[in-house]
PDB file of N, CA, C and O in Angstrom:
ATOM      1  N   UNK B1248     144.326 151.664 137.873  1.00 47.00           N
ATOM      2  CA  UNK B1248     145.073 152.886 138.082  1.00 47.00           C
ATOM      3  C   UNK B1248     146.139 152.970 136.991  1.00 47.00           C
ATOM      4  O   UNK B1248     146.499 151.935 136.431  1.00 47.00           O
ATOM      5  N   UNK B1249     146.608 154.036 136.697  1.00 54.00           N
ATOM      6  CA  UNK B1249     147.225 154.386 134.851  1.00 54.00           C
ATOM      7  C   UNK B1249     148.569 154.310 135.920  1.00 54.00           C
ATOM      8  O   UNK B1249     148.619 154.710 137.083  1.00 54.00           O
ATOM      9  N   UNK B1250     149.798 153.549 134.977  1.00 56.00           N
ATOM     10  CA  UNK B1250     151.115 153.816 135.188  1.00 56.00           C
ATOM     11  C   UNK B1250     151.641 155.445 135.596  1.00 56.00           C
ATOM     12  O   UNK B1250     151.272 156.464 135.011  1.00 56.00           O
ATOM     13  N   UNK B1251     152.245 155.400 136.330  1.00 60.00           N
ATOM     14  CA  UNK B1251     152.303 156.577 136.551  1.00 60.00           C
ATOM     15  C   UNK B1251     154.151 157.185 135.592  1.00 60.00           C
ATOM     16  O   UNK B1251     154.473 158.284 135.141  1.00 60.00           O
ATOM     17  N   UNK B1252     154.803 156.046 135.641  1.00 66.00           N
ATOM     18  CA  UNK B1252     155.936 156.418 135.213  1.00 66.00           C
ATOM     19  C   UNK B1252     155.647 156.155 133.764  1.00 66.00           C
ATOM     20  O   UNK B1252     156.656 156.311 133.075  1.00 66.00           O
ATOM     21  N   UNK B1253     154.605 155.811 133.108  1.00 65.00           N
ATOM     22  CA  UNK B1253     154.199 155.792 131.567  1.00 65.00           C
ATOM     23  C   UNK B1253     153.808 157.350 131.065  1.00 65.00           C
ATOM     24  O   UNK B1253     153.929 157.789 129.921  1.00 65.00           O
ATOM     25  N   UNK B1254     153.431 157.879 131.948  1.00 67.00           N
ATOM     26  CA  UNK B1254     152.630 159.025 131.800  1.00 67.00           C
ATOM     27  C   UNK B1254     153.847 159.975 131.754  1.00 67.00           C
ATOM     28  O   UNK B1254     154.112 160.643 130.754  1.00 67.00           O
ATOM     29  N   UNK B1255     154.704 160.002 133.099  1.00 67.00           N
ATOM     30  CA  UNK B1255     156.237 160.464 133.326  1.00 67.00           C
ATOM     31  C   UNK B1255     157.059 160.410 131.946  1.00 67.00           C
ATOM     32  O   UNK B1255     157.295 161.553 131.555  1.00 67.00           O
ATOM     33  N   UNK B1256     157.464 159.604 131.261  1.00 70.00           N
ATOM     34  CA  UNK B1256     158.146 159.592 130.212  1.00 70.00           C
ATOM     35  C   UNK B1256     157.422 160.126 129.227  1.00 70.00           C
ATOM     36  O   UNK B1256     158.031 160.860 128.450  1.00 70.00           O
ATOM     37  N   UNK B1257     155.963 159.902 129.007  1.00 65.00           N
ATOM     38  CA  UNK B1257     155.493 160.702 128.063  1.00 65.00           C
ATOM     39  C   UNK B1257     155.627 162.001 128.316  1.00 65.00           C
ATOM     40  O   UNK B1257     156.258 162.662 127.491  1.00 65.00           O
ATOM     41  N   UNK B1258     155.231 162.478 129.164  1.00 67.00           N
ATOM     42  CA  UNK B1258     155.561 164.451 129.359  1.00 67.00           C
ATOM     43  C   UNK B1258     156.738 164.430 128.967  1.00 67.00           C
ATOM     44  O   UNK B1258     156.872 165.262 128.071  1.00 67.00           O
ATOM     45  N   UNK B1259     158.061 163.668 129.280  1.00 65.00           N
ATOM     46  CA  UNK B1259     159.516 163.932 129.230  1.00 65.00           C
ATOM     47  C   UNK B1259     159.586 164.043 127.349  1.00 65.00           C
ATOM     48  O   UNK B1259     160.397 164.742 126.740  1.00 65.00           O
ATOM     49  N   UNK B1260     158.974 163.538 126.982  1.00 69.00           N
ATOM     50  CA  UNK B1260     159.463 163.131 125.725  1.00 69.00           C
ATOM     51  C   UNK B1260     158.582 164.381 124.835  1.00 69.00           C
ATOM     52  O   UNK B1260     158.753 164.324 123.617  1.00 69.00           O
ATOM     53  N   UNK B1261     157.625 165.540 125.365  1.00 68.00           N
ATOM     54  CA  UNK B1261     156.991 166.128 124.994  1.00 68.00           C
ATOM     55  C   UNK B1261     158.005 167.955 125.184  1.00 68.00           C
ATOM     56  O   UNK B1261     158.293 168.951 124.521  1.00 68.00           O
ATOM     57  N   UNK B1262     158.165 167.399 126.488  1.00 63.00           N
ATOM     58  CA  UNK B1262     159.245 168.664 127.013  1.00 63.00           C
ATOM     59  C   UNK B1262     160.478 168.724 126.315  1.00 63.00           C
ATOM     60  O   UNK B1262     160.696 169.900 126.022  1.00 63.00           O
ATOM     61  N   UNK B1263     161.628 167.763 125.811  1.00 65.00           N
ATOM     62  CA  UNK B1263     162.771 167.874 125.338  1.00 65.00           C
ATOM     63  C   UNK B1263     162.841 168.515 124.549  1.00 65.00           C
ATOM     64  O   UNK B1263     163.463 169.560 124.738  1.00 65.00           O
ATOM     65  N   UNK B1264     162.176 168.223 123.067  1.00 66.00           N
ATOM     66  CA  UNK B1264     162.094 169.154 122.242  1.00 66.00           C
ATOM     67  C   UNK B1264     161.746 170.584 122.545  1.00 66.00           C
ATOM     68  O   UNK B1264     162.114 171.321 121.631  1.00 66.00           O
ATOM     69  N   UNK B1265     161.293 171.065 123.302  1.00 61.00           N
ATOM     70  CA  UNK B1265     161.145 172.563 123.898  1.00 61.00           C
ATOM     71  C   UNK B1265     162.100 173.046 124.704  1.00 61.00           C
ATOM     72  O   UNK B1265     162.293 174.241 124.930  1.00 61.00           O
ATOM     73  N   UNK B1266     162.812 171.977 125.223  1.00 59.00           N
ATOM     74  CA  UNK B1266     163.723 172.361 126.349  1.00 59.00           C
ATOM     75  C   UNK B1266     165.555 172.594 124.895  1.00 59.00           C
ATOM     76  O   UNK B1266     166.597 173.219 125.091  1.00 59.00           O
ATOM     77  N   UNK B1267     165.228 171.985 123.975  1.00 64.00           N
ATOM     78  CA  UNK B1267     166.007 172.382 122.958  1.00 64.00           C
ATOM     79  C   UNK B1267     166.478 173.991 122.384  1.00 64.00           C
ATOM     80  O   UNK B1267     167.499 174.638 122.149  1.00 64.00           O
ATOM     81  N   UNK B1268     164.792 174.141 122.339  1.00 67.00           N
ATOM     82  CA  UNK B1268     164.787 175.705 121.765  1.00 67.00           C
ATOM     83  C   UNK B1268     164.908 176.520 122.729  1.00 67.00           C
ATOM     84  O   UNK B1268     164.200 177.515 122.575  1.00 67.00           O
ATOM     85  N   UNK B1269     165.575 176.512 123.756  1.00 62.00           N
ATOM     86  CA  UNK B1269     166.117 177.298 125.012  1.00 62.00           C
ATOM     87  C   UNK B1269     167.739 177.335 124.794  1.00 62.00           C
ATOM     88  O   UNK B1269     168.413 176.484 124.214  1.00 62.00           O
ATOM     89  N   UNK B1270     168.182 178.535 125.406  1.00 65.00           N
ATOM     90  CA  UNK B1270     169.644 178.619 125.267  1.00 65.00           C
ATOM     91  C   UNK B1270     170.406 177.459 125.663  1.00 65.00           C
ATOM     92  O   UNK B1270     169.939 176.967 126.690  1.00 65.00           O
ATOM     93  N   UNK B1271     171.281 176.927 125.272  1.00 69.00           N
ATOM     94  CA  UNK B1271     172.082 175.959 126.368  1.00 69.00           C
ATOM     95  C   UNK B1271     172.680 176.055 127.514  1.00 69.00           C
ATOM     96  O   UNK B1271     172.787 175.188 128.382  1.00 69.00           O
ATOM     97  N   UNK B1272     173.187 177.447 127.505  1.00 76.00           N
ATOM     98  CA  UNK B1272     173.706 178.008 128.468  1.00 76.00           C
ATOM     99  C   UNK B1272     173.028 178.349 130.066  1.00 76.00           C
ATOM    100  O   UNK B1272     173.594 178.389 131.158  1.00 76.00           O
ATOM    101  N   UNK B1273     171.710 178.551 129.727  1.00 79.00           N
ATOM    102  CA  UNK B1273     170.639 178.807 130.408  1.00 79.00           C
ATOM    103  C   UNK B1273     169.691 177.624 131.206  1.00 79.00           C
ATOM    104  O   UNK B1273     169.061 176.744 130.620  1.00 79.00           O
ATOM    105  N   UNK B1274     169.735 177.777 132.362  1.00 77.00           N
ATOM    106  CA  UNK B1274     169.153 176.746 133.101  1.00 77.00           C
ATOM    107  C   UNK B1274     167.826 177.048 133.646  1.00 77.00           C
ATOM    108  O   UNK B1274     167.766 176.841 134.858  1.00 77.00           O
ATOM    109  N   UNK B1275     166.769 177.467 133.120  1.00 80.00           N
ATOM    110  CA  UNK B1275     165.719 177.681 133.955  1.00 80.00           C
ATOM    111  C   UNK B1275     164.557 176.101 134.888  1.00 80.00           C
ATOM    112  O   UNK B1275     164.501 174.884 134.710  1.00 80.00           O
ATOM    113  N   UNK B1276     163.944 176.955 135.710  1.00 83.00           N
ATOM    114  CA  UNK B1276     162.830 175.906 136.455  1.00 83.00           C
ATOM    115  C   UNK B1276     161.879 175.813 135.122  1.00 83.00           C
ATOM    116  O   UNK B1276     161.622 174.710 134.638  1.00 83.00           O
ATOM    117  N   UNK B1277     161.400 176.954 134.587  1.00 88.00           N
ATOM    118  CA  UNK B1277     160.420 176.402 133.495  1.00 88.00           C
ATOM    119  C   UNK B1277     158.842 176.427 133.958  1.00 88.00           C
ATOM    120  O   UNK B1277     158.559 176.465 135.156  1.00 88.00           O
ATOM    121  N   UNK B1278     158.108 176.408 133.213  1.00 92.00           N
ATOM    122  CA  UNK B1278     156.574 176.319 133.997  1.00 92.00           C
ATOM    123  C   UNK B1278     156.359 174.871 134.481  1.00 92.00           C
ATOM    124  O   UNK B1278     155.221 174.773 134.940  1.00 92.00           O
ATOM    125  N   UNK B1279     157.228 173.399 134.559  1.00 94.00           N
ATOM    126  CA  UNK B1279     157.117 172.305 134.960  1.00 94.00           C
ATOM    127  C   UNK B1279     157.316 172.361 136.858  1.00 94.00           C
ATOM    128  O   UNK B1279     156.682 171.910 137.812  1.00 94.00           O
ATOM    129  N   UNK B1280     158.210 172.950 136.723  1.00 93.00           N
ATOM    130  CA  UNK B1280     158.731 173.367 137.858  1.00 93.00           C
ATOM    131  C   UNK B1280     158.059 174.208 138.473  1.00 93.00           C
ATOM    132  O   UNK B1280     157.900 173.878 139.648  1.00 93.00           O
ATOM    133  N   UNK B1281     157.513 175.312 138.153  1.00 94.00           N
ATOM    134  CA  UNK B1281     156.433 176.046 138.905  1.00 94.00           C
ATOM    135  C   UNK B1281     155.030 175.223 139.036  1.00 94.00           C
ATOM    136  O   UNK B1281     154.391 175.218 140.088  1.00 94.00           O
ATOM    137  N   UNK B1282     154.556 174.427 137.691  1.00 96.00           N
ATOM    138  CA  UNK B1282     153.751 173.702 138.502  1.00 96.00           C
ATOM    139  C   UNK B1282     154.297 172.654 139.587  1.00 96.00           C
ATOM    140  O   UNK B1282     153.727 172.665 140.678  1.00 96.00           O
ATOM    141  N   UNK B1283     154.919 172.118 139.468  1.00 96.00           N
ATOM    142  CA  UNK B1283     155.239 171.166 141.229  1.00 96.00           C
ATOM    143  C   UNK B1283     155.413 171.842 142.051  1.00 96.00           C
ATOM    144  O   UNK B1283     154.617 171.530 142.936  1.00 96.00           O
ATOM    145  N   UNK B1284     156.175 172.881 142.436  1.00 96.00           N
ATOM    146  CA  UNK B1284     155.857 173.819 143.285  1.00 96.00           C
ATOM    147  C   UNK B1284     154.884 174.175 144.048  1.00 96.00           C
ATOM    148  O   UNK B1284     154.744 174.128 145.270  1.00 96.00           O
ATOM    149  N   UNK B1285     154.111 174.599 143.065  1.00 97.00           N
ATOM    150  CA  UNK B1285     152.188 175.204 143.284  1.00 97.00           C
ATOM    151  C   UNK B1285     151.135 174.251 144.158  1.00 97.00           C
ATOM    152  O   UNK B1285     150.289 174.491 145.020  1.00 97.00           O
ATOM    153  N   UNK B1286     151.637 173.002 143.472  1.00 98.00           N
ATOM    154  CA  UNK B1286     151.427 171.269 144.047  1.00 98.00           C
ATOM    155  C   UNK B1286     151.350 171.728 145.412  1.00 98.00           C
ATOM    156  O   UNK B1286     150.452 172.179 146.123  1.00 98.00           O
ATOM    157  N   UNK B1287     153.098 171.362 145.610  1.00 98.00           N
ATOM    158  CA  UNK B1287     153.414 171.030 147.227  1.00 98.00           C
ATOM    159  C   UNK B1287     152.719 172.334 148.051  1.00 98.00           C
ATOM    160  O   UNK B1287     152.202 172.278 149.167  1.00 98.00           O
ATOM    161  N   UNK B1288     152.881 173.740 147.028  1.00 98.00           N
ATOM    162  CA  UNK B1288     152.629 174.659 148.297  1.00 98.00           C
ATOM    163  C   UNK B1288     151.153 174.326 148.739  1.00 98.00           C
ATOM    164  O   UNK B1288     150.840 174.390 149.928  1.00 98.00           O
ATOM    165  N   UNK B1289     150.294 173.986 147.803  1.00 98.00           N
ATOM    166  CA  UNK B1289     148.637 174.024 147.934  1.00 98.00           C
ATOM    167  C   UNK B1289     148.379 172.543 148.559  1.00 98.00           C
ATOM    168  O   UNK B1289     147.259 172.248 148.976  1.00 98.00           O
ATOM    169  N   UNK B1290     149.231 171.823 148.595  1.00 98.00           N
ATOM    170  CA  UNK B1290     149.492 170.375 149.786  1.00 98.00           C
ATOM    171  C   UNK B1290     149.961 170.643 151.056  1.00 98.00           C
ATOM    172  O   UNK B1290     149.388 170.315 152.095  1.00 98.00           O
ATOM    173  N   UNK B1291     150.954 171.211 150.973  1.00 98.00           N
ATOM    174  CA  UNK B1291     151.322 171.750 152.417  1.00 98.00           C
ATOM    175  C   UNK B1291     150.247 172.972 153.570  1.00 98.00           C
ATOM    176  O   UNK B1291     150.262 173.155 154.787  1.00 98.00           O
ATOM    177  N   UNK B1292     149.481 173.539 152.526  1.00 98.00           N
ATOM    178  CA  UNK B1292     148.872 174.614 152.606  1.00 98.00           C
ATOM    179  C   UNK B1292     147.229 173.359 153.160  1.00 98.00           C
ATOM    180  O   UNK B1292     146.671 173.622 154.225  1.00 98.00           O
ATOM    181  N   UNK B1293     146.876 172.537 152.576  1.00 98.00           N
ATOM    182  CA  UNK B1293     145.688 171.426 152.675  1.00 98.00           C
ATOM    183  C   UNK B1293     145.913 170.677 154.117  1.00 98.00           C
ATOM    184  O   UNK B1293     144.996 170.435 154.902  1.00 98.00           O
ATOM    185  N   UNK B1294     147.136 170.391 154.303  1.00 98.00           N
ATOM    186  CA  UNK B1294     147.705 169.586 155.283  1.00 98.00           C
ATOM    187  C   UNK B1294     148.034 170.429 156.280  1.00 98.00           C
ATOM    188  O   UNK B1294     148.042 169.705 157.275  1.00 98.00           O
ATOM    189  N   UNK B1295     148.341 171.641 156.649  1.00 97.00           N
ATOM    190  CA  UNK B1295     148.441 172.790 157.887  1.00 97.00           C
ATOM    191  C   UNK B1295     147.061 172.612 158.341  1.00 97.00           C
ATOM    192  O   UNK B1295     146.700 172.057 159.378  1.00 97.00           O
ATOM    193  N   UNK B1296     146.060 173.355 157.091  1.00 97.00           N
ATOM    194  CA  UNK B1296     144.586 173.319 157.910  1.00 97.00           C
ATOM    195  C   UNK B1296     144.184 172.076 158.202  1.00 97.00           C
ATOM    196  O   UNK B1296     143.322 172.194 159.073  1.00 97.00           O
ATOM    197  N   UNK B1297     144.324 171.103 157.977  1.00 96.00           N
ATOM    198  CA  UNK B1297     143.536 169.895 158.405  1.00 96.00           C
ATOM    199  C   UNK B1297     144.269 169.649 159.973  1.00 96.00           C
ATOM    200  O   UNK B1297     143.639 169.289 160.967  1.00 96.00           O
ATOM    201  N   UNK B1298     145.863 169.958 159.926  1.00 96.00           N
ATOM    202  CA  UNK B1298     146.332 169.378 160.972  1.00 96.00           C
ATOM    203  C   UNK B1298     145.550 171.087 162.541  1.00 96.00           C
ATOM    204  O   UNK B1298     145.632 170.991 163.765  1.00 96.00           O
ATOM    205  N   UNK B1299     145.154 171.873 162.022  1.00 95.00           N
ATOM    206  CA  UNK B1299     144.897 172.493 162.632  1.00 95.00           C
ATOM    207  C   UNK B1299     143.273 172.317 163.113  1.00 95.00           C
ATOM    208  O   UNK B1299     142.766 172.482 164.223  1.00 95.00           O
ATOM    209  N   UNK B1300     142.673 171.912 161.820  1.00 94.00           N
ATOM    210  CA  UNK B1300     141.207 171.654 162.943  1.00 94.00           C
ATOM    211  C   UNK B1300     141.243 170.120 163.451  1.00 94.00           C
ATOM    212  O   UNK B1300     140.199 169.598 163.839  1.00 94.00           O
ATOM    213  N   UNK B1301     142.666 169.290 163.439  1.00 93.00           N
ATOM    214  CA  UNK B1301     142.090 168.020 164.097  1.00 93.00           C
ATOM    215  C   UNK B1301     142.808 168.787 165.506  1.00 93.00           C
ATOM    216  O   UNK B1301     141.869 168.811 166.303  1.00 93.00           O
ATOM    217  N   UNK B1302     143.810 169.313 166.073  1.00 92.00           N
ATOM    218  CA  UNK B1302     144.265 169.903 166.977  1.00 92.00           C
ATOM    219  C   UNK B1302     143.271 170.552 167.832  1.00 92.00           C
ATOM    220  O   UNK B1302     143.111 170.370 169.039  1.00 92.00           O
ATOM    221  N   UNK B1303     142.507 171.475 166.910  1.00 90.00           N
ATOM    222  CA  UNK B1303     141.191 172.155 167.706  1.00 90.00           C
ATOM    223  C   UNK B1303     140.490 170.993 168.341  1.00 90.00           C
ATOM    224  O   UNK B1303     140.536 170.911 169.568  1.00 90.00           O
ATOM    225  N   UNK B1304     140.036 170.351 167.852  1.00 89.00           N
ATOM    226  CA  UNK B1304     139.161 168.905 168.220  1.00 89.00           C
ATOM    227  C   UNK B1304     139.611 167.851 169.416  1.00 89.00           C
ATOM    228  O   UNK B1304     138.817 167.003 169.821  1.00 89.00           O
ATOM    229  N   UNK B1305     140.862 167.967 169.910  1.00 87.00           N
ATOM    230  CA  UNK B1305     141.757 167.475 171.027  1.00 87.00           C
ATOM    231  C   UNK B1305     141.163 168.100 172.432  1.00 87.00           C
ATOM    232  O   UNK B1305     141.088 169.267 172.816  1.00 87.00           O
ATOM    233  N   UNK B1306     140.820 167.010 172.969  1.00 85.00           N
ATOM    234  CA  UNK B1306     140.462 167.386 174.288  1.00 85.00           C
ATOM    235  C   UNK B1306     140.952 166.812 175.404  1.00 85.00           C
ATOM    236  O   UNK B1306     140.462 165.683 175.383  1.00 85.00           O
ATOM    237  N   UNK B1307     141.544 166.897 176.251  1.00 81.00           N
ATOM    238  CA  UNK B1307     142.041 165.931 177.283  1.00 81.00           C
ATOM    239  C   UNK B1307     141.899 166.398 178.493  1.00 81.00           C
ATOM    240  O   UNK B1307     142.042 167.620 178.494  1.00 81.00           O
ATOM    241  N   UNK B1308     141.666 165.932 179.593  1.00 84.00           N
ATOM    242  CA  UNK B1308     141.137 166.561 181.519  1.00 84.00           C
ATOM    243  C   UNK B1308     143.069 166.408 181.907  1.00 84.00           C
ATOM    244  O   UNK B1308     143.908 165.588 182.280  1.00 84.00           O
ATOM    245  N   UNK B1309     142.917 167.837 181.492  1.00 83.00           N
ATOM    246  CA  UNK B1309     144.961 168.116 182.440  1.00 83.00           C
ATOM    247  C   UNK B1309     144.195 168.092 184.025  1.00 83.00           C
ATOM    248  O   UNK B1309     143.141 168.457 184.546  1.00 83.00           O
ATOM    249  N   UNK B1310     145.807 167.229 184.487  1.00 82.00           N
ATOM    250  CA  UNK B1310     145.854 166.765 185.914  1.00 82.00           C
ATOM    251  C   UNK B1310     146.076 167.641 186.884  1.00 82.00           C
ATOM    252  O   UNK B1310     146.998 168.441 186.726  1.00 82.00           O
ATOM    253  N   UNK B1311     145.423 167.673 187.876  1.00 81.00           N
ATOM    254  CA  UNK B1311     146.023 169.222 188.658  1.00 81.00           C
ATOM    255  C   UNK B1311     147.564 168.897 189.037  1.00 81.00           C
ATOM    256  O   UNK B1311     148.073 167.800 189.268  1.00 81.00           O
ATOM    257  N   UNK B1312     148.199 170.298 189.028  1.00 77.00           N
ATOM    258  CA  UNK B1312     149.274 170.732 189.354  1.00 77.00           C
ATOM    259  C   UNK B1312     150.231 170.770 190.654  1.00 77.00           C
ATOM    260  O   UNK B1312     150.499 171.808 191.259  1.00 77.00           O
ATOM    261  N   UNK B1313     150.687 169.544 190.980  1.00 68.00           N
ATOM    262  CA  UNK B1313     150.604 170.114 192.893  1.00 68.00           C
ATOM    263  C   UNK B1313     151.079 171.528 193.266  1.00 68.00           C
ATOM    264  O   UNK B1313     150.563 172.245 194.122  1.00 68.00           O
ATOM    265  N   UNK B1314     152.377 171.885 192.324  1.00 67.00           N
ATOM    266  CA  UNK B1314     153.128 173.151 192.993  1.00 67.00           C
ATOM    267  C   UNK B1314     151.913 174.463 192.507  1.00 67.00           C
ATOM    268  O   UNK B1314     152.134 175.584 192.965  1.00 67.00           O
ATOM    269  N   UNK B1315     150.831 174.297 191.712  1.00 64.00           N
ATOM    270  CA  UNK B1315     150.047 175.574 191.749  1.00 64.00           C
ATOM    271  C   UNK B1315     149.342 175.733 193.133  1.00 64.00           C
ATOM    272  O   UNK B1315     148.814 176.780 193.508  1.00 64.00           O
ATOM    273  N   UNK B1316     149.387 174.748 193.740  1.00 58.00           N
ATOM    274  CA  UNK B1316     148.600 174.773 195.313  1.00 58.00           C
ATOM    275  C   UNK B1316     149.216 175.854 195.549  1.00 58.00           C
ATOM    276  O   UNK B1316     150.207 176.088 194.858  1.00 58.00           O
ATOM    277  N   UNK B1317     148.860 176.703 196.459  1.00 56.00           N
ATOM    278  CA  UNK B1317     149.430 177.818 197.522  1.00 56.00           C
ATOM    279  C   UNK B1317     150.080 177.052 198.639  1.00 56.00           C
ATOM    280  O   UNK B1317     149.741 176.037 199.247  1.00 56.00           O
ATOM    281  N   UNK B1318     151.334 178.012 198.738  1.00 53.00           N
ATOM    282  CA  UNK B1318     152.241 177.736 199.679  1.00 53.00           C
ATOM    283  C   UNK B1318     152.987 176.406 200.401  1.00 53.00           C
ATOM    284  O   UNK B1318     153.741 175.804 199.636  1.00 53.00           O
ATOM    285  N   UNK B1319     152.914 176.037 201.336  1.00 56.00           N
ATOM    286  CA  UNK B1319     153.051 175.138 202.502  1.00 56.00           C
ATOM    287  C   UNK B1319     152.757 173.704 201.921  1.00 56.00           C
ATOM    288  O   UNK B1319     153.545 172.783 201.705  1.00 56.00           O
ATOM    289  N   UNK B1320     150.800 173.815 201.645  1.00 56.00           N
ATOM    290  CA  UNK B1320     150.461 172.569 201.374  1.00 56.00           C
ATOM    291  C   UNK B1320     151.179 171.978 199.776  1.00 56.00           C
ATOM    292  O   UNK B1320     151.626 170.855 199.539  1.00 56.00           O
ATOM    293  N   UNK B1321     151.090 173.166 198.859  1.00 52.00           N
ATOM    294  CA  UNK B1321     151.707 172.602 197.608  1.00 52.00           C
ATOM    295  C   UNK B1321     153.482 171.797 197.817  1.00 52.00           C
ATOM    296  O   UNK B1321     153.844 170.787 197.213  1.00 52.00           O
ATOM    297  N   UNK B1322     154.039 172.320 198.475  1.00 54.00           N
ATOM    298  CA  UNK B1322     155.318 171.425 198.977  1.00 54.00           C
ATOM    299  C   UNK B1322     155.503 170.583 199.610  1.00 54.00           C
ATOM    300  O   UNK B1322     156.553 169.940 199.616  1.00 54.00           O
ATOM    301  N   UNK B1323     154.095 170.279 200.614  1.00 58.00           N
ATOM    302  CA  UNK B1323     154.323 168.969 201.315  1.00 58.00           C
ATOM    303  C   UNK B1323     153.768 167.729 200.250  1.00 58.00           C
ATOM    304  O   UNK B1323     154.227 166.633 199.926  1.00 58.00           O
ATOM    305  N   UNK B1324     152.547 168.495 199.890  1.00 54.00           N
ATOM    306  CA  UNK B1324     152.069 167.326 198.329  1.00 54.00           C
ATOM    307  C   UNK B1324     153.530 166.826 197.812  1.00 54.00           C
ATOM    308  O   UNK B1324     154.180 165.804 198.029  1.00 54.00           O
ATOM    309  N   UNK B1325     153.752 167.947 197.065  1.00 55.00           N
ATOM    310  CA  UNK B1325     154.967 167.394 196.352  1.00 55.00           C
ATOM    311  C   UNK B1325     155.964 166.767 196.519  1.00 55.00           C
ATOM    312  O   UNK B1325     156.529 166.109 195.646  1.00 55.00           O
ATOM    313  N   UNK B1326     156.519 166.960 198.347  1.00 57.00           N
ATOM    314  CA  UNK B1326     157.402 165.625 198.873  1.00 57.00           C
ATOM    315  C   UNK B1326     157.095 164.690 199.156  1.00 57.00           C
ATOM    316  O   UNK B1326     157.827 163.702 199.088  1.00 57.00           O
ATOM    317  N   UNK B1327     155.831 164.675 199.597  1.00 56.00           N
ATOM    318  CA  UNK B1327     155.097 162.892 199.699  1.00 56.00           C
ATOM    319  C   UNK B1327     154.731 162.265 198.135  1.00 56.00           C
ATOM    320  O   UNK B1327     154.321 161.107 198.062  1.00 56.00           O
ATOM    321  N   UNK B1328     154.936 163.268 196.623  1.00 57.00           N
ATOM    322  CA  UNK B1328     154.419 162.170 196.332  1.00 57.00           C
ATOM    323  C   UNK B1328     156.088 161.695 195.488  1.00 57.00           C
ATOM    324  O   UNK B1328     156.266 160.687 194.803  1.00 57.00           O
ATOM    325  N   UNK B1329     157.330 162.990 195.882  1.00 57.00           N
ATOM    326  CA  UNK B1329     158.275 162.432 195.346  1.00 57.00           C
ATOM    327  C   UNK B1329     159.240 161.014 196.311  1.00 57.00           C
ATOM    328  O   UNK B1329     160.249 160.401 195.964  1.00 57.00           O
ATOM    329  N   UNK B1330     158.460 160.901 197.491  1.00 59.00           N
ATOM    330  CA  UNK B1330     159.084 159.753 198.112  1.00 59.00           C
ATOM    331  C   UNK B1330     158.393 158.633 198.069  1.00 59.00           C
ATOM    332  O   UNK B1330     158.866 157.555 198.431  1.00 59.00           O
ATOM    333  N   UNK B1331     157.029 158.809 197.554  1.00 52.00           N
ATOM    334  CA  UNK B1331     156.560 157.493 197.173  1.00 52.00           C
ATOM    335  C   UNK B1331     155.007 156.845 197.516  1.00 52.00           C
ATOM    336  O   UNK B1331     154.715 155.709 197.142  1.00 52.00           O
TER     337      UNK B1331
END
């Protein structure tokens, strides 16, 4: 696997001189910056859908409800099973 901070200093050392012939005064993002951007959005954008079809794929048997019982019996459930 290639150094990654070898590669890092080389772009840096490719950009300065360009980042010269820019005003001084002037601070822009630059097209470096729009590409990382583009990155994260199309990562974040990769990682929503994935987290959305493993979500679809979740299945679990929910437990019945005592208080959806009707009336009477749903409250006596529910005090016998809050005393034990």
């Amino acid at each position: 696997m290639p150094d990654m901070s070898a590669s890092a200093s080389l772009a840096m050392t490719h950009l300065v001189p360009l980042a010269k012939e820019l005003d001084e005064d002037k601070v822009t993002p630059g097209v470096l910056g729009f590409i990382v951007f583009a990155v994260m959005a199309l990562a974040v954008w990769g990682l929503m859908k994935s987290m959305n079809r493993h979500m679809g794929r979740v299945d679990f048997p929910e437990s019945e409800d005592p208080g959806a019982r009707g009336g009477r019996e749903g409250a006596e459930a529910a005090g016998a099973e809050k005393r034990g």
